Amino acid sequence: MKRKYILFPLTFVLLLTTLSSCKKYLDINRDPNLPADVTEKLMLPAIIGTFSYEVAGGYPTRTATLWTKHLAYAGADRHSGSYYLTENDVDNFWRFSSYNSVMGTAVEMIAKAEKNGNPSYAAIGRIILAWNLSYLTECYGSIPYSDAFKAEQGVIKPKYDTQEDIYKEIQKLLDQSIVDAGKGTGLKPGVDDFIYGGVMQSWVHLANTLKARFYLRLSNAPGYNAATQADLALKALDAGAITDKDAPTATYFSVANAENPWYQFAIGGKWNFSTKPSQYYVNLLLGDDEIPGTLDPRLPFQVSVVPKGSDPANPGVNAGKYVGVTNDGPPLNIANYSPIGSFYSARNAKLNLLVYAEVPFIRAEAEFLKANKSVNAAVVAAYNEGVAASMTFYGIDVNPSTSSAETKAYLAYPDHVINLATSSTDAYRRIMQQKYIANYLQFEAYNDFRRTGYPVLPINDEVYAPDVDLVNKPEMGIIPLRLPYPSSERSYNKENIPSDIPINTVNAMQIPVWWDKK
Amino acid sequence: MAQDRTITGTVTGKEDGKPLPGVTVLVKGSKIGTQTGGDGKYTLSVPSSSSELIFSYLGYLSQTKSASGNTVNVSLESDSKALTEVVVTALGVSKEKRTLGYSAQTIKSEDIVNSRESNIVNTLAGKVAGVQINNSGGQAGSSSRIIIRGTTSLIGDNQPLFIIDGIPMDNSTNRGISENDESALFSGSGGNRAIDIDPNTIENVTVLKGAAASALYGSRGAMGVIVITTKRGKKDLNRKFPKVTLSSSLALDDAYTKGYQTSYLQGSLGKYKNGLPVGQGGYSEVANGATQTSASWGPHKDSVSQAVIDAVGRPTVIDPREQFYRTGKVWNNSVSISGGGEASSYIITYSNLNQQGVVPNNSFKRNSFSGNFTSQLSKDFTSSTSVSYINSKNLRLPEGNTARSYLYSLNFAPISFDSKAAYQAAGQNRAWTAAGSGFNNPYWLVNNVEMPSAVDRFIISNESNLQILPWLKLTNRVGLDTYTDSQQEHVNIGTLSVPAGRMYESLIKQAQINNDLILSAESKINEDMKISGLIGQNINQRNFIRRTLRGTDLSAPGFYDIKGVGTQEALQLDEKRRLIGLYASATFEYKNYLYLNATARNDWSSTLPIDGNSFFYPSVSAGFVFTELMDLNNNNYFNYGKLRLSYAQAGNDADPYSTYQSYLGANPGDGQRGNIIFPYNGVGAFRKNSRLYNNLLKPEKVVEKEIGLDLKFFKNRLAIDASYYDKVSNMQILPQEISGASGYVDRVINAGKISNKGLELTVTGTPLRTADFSWDVTINFAKNKYKLKSIADGVDNIFLAGFDSPQIRVDKDFGYGVIWGTRYERNEQGRILIDDDGLPLVADDLGPIGNVTPDWTGGIRSTFNYKGLSLSGLLDIRHGGDILNFDLYYTTFYGTAKVTEQRNTPTTWNGIRKSDGTENKTPVMQNQSYFQNDYTRAYEALVEDGGFAKLREVTLSYNLPQSLLAKTPFQSVGFSVTGRNLWIKSNFSFGDPEGSLLGNGNAQGFYHAVTPGTKGVTFGLNVKF
């Protein structure tokens, strides 16, 4: 037989055999570096870790603290401290941090936990989901929720829900979580619960506290009654709020890439040192040298003195002093201004997701509103508890017999006191002023400012010294009232964005959110 | 019967005077003949009646000589436009060019070597119609992008497949760290791996442009194919010693440093600051003012106040850019020995490239050993094996938008501060700005922040041919291309942006195994008809592995060991893809003028859904030499004309791992610089993926139609090669960005339709030719019309790269490579609207502010030869296409940009006053505040014309005449001087608009903190003996 008669069939057989084993040979398209499925235990730390770092300690809070003047950004270029921001600046917070990483993961984890019979995980998932939703609606107003998280079903342009509906959903989520947290069945969270280590009772306290916060949020909302909302808030607190022992915090460590977000942002030198306590706020806490009782004992905890020798160029110009910055390029090296106090900004400082002092202050305001904006014993008691809690938070002794002269003077200073004789306006202002100081570096201070108008804050047009011109003039004449909608929504979902919010960011930022009708 | 007589003689090549072995010498009108030997000599007994001898040799014009006397010496002229020009087509099949139904262009060895570029991709610039090259920057070891016939894929790699000696070769640009961990925006990007190929070893490069040409390469050839053939040894039985070729060159390069003002000193509001700290000589013209600033808004160097002179003397002025860049040097040495016996031939080459970049400490070194061994193992069996080992080392410095980038400091350096002296005096990171803020000292940076990489690469291939029957051949071609790339990042303690220092140590392993088994047949049906064909099977596997150890917080300065860091992080990436293909091809030839070719291929790819991973695509092409029919072969004016027609489909698969959903490791970050790494405190965490994958993906499809003409006039003195193509890419696989509220950032879909239509023209001519002198000209021209017919239902645009604004994107309405960002507000006539202060208004929304795609590209090469002397020039032209010069954003702010030299003069914006609709007449003062706050309010101000005309190369070479060498052992000795980029015409601020922060990716035209392009002169010596 001639060779060719063998070779032809041989070649074809060779070609054909490759076809039959083809399927298995080609079935290698699963990413070996990423899991196809994960358990609730692996999702929870991602949800909490991201929420803490990117939301509660991230963009919205950083921006809000510039607007509430806790901080200022001493930069010569236009920036959010001078009310300049773009729809791109707010984009990460919307789509990466919130909808995808935190809430998207939470929605999946809740579904998984319900399917697997792990109500504790469903409870925590709903609390974080509700909490993150509140940040979003407080920044943007109407946002997608009922139509959101449905990309798998082909919904890539979700409709928006009104802010009113969002708050209803938030309350529902919190109610459901309180029920689930009490079940005690299924998988128990442990070290994967970065906030409470699996103590579900504390999650219930947190849910109640958040409920109270959000009831009170609607004190001026159209169609809502302040006294009613106040009563709902009080009931939520009475159902078991957080105490000074179980205020939620996120823990960080003194090792690289595990550090406190304020440290990484403002202290560590990864970006710059321009974010510092504002001149306004430092001066507020410093009070007036001439007037005893105006110096706030919390100052050393919230603001650090200018360290010695930090700037070899100007040794000792401001060393040892409390000096704040404005939202403009500083005349001296930035090292000559006070950094955020290490209580907040040390590498391993805890991030306060919510401070306990907020609970008595909610109570004080709620009692005050419930009493038709008049002072009664409950208001006085709650207010005093709030101020004391805020002091105790730093370890400041408020016991009248043992406290320092400075603390005594501060607590006794007329503008820091509420009693039955205090006028309605003064009382409201003082409650909110003290809450504002207690809520240092908290996003909540921005909500309170918009809702109540307290404290009365000037816009960011301060200068460093009387003879220095303001280069960075604010982009608008009021403190911004919201964030503009992000660029990704403008690009991929523009049909659904509420038409009353203009594209122009400066115009958009001057439109109040729904509940902001003070 | 007439007496026979013996004629002897030598046949040499006319161009180089070298003997030509293997020339056929035939007695006219008879079958009597012989061939010349290795020394070009022949001896032939001829009948005395014979009057003429015919000398013919492939690639040379045949010559007929009178058979008078006993010695007939002939010098044959090479036929550069030889009708028998052979090109290497798909799957390594050599074909006569006249038989092709599609366009293919070949670049010769000299043209590659003479461009004196270290990167093989750059050597092709300006030489091939329809091929666009963009060099990403002036650092040694930078990447270059190559695309053929426009952008075929929306987001996939648009660069062609590289084939070396028949096997696919990797041309990736690798990074030691993923884009997620650190964006290239903040570090720049390294070399494309074709840089490992030593241009000295290349015999020629063929560019297969269209789908018909590359159809047999399957899905991997959809973007065109670059076929590289390396040099082979030649049979030369008469030599005692192997042939030795030595080539040596030294290049001297300089950076382009245009675009900066040279008049105004450091300071602010016209007042001088000397940049030194207080107590260390710091001085500010303003009492008690800061002595250091990032601004160059001080006084003019000629109007410094007496107060300043009294206090610190007249400030010394330098050019910080000129001072910083050094003369780059490239030493390139190559030696090869080659030869061949009766049944085998060999070539062994060693070459060494040592490049010191224009940036201090930047270097690229390449050592390459390569060899080819070809043997006739039996009458019917031949085997050819190529082995290359390459070691490439690149010490690169970070570029881009980071304080670690030396450019992000140098470009803003004031002319009155000597950073070099400041660095040398203190050895510290002291810049003109205050410690701990502002900028790093660029000299400190280049000594303390570096990104070294070292590649060890093997490319091994074997081709074996078994001639089963005279008309039937079995070929197997197996190849392995594998390398390890060890990449590092060293950031020393004390760097602003990473004060505690950091490092990574990354090992990349890439391996590609490819096998083609081909059965080919050839049959002559009769005198007029010939058919040939092949069937084959292909298996390809690519494996990519990356292991990165990242450390943060160094324990001691300059100590880069993973054990010595505060925090360790381990990153892992594994990627594997496989492809199986079956293909067939058939060619029909009729009477030397009609050629028909059809191919078919089916691929099965691992990256597509397992039940839909098969895709089929055919091609047909035809070549019709109509001059043959018209009997014009010997016409003096028009001697050759061919019409080409082709239709082809090509498919393309997806990126690996796009068909199954997975979870991502959590990595909270603040979007600026901070982040949290998991496992965190011992707890791991995974989050929802930001991309929704798709288990219904289908392959991408490219359909291309091509029509072409080859025309030759005046006995080949003028040749025109024209092609028109119409290429449509459909069902693109792309991530569609969607509303984040859907839960995902984007989703993978099949969508998008792109059309590329274009014209390619190559004209070659010899306007002058005498015995000693010749002038040859080649002109390339290509115009590609890109149209994005659709992206996807509901998809308006796709982000390619950049920031949110400005960015480079694909846009439904504005096409590919759109620069998108803030723009001026305009009226319906397109006039800019001006406010009452005379300043332009900025539109509320972002919009298109430019497009990086050029209108057309072209190249003109002109060569003069006079005896052994040759002068050749290549002009490369890119017309149109914008570039986003993001450096201008900063340099106008800090006051170092050339445009800020107009400071403190009034200007009136050309536009319409918005308030009353009248022509704007309100002048604005261009002061510091204007440049800092108003000038770049719209990023539109940063868009510049990226077009250029570049004198890519001018080469003067001289070969010593053969007469001088006759009595020496040397076969040839040549000298050359090449100028690279000596002249550039461009409106771009920084002179050379070739440059891309994002390397050779799809997002071109983003110019920001990129090492400027270089110009230089290379001296070369080539010796053969």
PDB file of N, CA and C in Angstrom, chain B residues 297 839 888-905 907 909 925-937 942:
ATOM      1  N   TRP B 297       5.784  82.825  39.681  1.00  0.00           N
ATOM      2  CA  TRP B 297       5.101  84.084  39.377  1.00  0.00           C
ATOM      3  C   TRP B 297       5.867  85.259  39.979  1.00  0.00           C
ATOM      4  N   LEU B 839     -14.261  87.283  30.418  1.00  0.00           N
ATOM      5  CA  LEU B 839     -13.745  85.922  30.546  1.00  0.00           C
ATOM      6  C   LEU B 839     -14.697  84.914  29.909  1.00  0.00           C
ATOM      7  N   LEU B 888      -0.149  71.210  30.671  1.00  0.00           N
ATOM      8  CA  LEU B 888      -0.442  72.640  30.591  1.00  0.00           C
ATOM      9  C   LEU B 888      -1.302  73.099  31.761  1.00  0.00           C
ATOM     10  N   TYR B 889      -2.140  72.196  32.224  1.00  0.00           N
ATOM     11  CA  TYR B 889      -3.008  72.534  33.347  1.00  0.00           C
ATOM     12  C   TYR B 889      -2.167  72.976  34.544  1.00  0.00           C
ATOM     13  N   TYR B 890      -1.097  72.234  34.779  1.00  0.00           N
ATOM     14  CA  TYR B 890      -0.240  72.539  35.925  1.00  0.00           C
ATOM     15  C   TYR B 890       0.776  73.630  35.595  1.00  0.00           C
ATOM     16  N   THR B 891       1.376  73.573  34.417  1.00  0.00           N
ATOM     17  CA  THR B 891       2.446  74.526  34.121  1.00  0.00           C
ATOM     18  C   THR B 891       1.900  75.946  33.969  1.00  0.00           C
ATOM     19  N   THR B 892       0.637  76.084  33.568  1.00  0.00           N
ATOM     20  CA  THR B 892       0.079  77.440  33.544  1.00  0.00           C
ATOM     21  C   THR B 892      -0.265  77.878  34.963  1.00  0.00           C
ATOM     22  N   PHE B 893      -0.661  76.931  35.791  1.00  0.00           N
ATOM     23  CA  PHE B 893      -0.970  77.279  37.189  1.00  0.00           C
ATOM     24  C   PHE B 893       0.297  77.722  37.923  1.00  0.00           C
ATOM     25  N   TYR B 894       1.341  76.947  37.764  1.00  0.00           N
ATOM     26  CA  TYR B 894       2.581  77.265  38.479  1.00  0.00           C
ATOM     27  C   TYR B 894       3.399  78.333  37.771  1.00  0.00           C
ATOM     28  N   GLY B 895       3.066  78.640  36.537  1.00  0.00           N
ATOM     29  CA  GLY B 895       3.753  79.723  35.841  1.00  0.00           C
ATOM     30  C   GLY B 895       5.032  79.321  35.134  1.00  0.00           C
ATOM     31  N   THR B 896       5.159  78.032  34.758  1.00  0.00           N
ATOM     32  CA  THR B 896       6.354  77.632  34.017  1.00  0.00           C
ATOM     33  C   THR B 896       6.077  77.449  32.529  1.00  0.00           C
ATOM     34  N   ALA B 897       4.796  77.419  32.137  1.00  0.00           N
ATOM     35  CA  ALA B 897       4.481  77.208  30.723  1.00  0.00           C
ATOM     36  C   ALA B 897       4.920  78.403  29.898  1.00  0.00           C
ATOM     37  N   LYS B 898       5.312  78.116  28.682  1.00  0.00           N
ATOM     38  CA  LYS B 898       5.735  79.165  27.757  1.00  0.00           C
ATOM     39  C   LYS B 898       4.660  80.248  27.630  1.00  0.00           C
ATOM     40  N   VAL B 899       3.421  79.815  27.586  1.00  0.00           N
ATOM     41  CA  VAL B 899       2.328  80.758  27.361  1.00  0.00           C
ATOM     42  C   VAL B 899       2.240  81.802  28.477  1.00  0.00           C
ATOM     43  N   THR B 900       2.746  81.448  29.666  1.00  0.00           N
ATOM     44  CA  THR B 900       2.676  82.409  30.769  1.00  0.00           C
ATOM     45  C   THR B 900       3.699  83.521  30.609  1.00  0.00           C
ATOM     46  N   GLU B 901       4.520  83.432  29.588  1.00  0.00           N
ATOM     47  CA  GLU B 901       5.437  84.536  29.301  1.00  0.00           C
ATOM     48  C   GLU B 901       4.665  85.788  28.882  1.00  0.00           C
ATOM     49  N   GLN B 902       3.445  85.554  28.413  1.00  0.00           N
ATOM     50  CA  GLN B 902       2.594  86.704  28.055  1.00  0.00           C
ATOM     51  C   GLN B 902       1.990  87.355  29.284  1.00  0.00           C
ATOM     52  N   ARG B 903       2.440  86.985  30.433  1.00  0.00           N
ATOM     53  CA  ARG B 903       1.806  87.464  31.661  1.00  0.00           C
ATOM     54  C   ARG B 903       1.805  88.988  31.746  1.00  0.00           C
ATOM     55  N   ASN B 904       0.771  89.457  32.410  1.00  0.00           N
ATOM     56  CA  ASN B 904       0.621  90.893  32.644  1.00  0.00           C
ATOM     57  C   ASN B 904       0.468  91.707  31.365  1.00  0.00           C
ATOM     58  N   THR B 905       0.030  91.013  30.317  1.00  0.00           N
ATOM     59  CA  THR B 905      -0.376  91.760  29.133  1.00  0.00           C
ATOM     60  C   THR B 905      -1.873  91.519  28.971  1.00  0.00           C
ATOM     61  N   THR B 907      -5.397  90.713  27.060  1.00  0.00           N
ATOM     62  CA  THR B 907      -5.841  89.962  25.891  1.00  0.00           C
ATOM     63  C   THR B 907      -7.351  90.102  25.816  1.00  0.00           C
ATOM     64  N   TRP B 909     -10.650  88.059  24.540  1.00  0.00           N
ATOM     65  CA  TRP B 909     -11.144  86.779  24.041  1.00  0.00           C
ATOM     66  C   TRP B 909     -12.029  86.995  22.822  1.00  0.00           C
ATOM     67  N   MET B 925      -6.726  91.125  31.876  1.00  0.00           N
ATOM     68  CA  MET B 925      -5.297  91.154  32.157  1.00  0.00           C
ATOM     69  C   MET B 925      -4.856  89.713  32.416  1.00  0.00           C
ATOM     70  N   GLN B 926      -3.846  89.280  31.691  1.00  0.00           N
ATOM     71  CA  GLN B 926      -3.356  87.901  31.873  1.00  0.00           C
ATOM     72  C   GLN B 926      -2.357  87.870  33.022  1.00  0.00           C
ATOM     73  N   ASN B 927      -2.887  88.008  34.209  1.00  0.00           N
ATOM     74  CA  ASN B 927      -1.999  88.008  35.375  1.00  0.00           C
ATOM     75  C   ASN B 927      -2.009  86.628  36.037  1.00  0.00           C
ATOM     76  N   GLN B 928      -1.361  86.549  37.161  1.00  0.00           N
ATOM     77  CA  GLN B 928      -1.249  85.269  37.873  1.00  0.00           C
ATOM     78  C   GLN B 928      -2.621  84.659  38.144  1.00  0.00           C
ATOM     79  N   SER B 929      -3.522  85.503  38.605  1.00  0.00           N
ATOM     80  CA  SER B 929      -4.853  85.009  38.938  1.00  0.00           C
ATOM     81  C   SER B 929      -5.566  84.491  37.692  1.00  0.00           C
ATOM     82  N   TYR B 930      -5.334  85.173  36.567  1.00  0.00           N
ATOM     83  CA  TYR B 930      -5.945  84.743  35.307  1.00  0.00           C
ATOM     84  C   TYR B 930      -5.461  83.344  34.924  1.00  0.00           C
ATOM     85  N   PHE B 931      -4.157  83.144  34.984  1.00  0.00           N
ATOM     86  CA  PHE B 931      -3.634  81.837  34.596  1.00  0.00           C
ATOM     87  C   PHE B 931      -3.992  80.760  35.616  1.00  0.00           C
ATOM     88  N   GLN B 932      -4.067  81.166  36.878  1.00  0.00           N
ATOM     89  CA  GLN B 932      -4.334  80.155  37.902  1.00  0.00           C
ATOM     90  C   GLN B 932      -5.812  79.788  37.999  1.00  0.00           C
ATOM     91  N   ASN B 933      -6.662  80.740  37.728  1.00  0.00           N
ATOM     92  CA  ASN B 933      -8.079  80.467  37.942  1.00  0.00           C
ATOM     93  C   ASN B 933      -8.919  80.417  36.683  1.00  0.00           C
ATOM     94  N   ASP B 934      -8.530  81.162  35.671  1.00  0.00           N
ATOM     95  CA  ASP B 934      -9.410  81.301  34.522  1.00  0.00           C
ATOM     96  C   ASP B 934      -8.920  80.582  33.268  1.00  0.00           C
ATOM     97  N   TYR B 935      -7.611  80.543  33.102  1.00  0.00           N
ATOM     98  CA  TYR B 935      -7.068  80.071  31.842  1.00  0.00           C
ATOM     99  C   TYR B 935      -7.475  78.625  31.542  1.00  0.00           C
ATOM    100  N   THR B 936      -7.445  77.781  32.571  1.00  0.00           N
ATOM    101  CA  THR B 936      -7.755  76.360  32.337  1.00  0.00           C
ATOM    102  C   THR B 936      -9.097  75.959  32.942  1.00  0.00           C
ATOM    103  N   ARG B 937      -9.955  76.931  33.129  1.00  0.00           N
ATOM    104  CA  ARG B 937     -11.271  76.624  33.699  1.00  0.00           C
ATOM    105  C   ARG B 937     -11.984  75.577  32.844  1.00  0.00           C
ATOM    106  N   LEU B 942      -6.670  72.878  27.013  1.00  0.00           N
ATOM    107  CA  LEU B 942      -5.489  72.009  27.051  1.00  0.00           C
ATOM    108  C   LEU B 942      -5.351  71.156  25.792  1.00  0.00           C
TER     109      LEU B 942
END
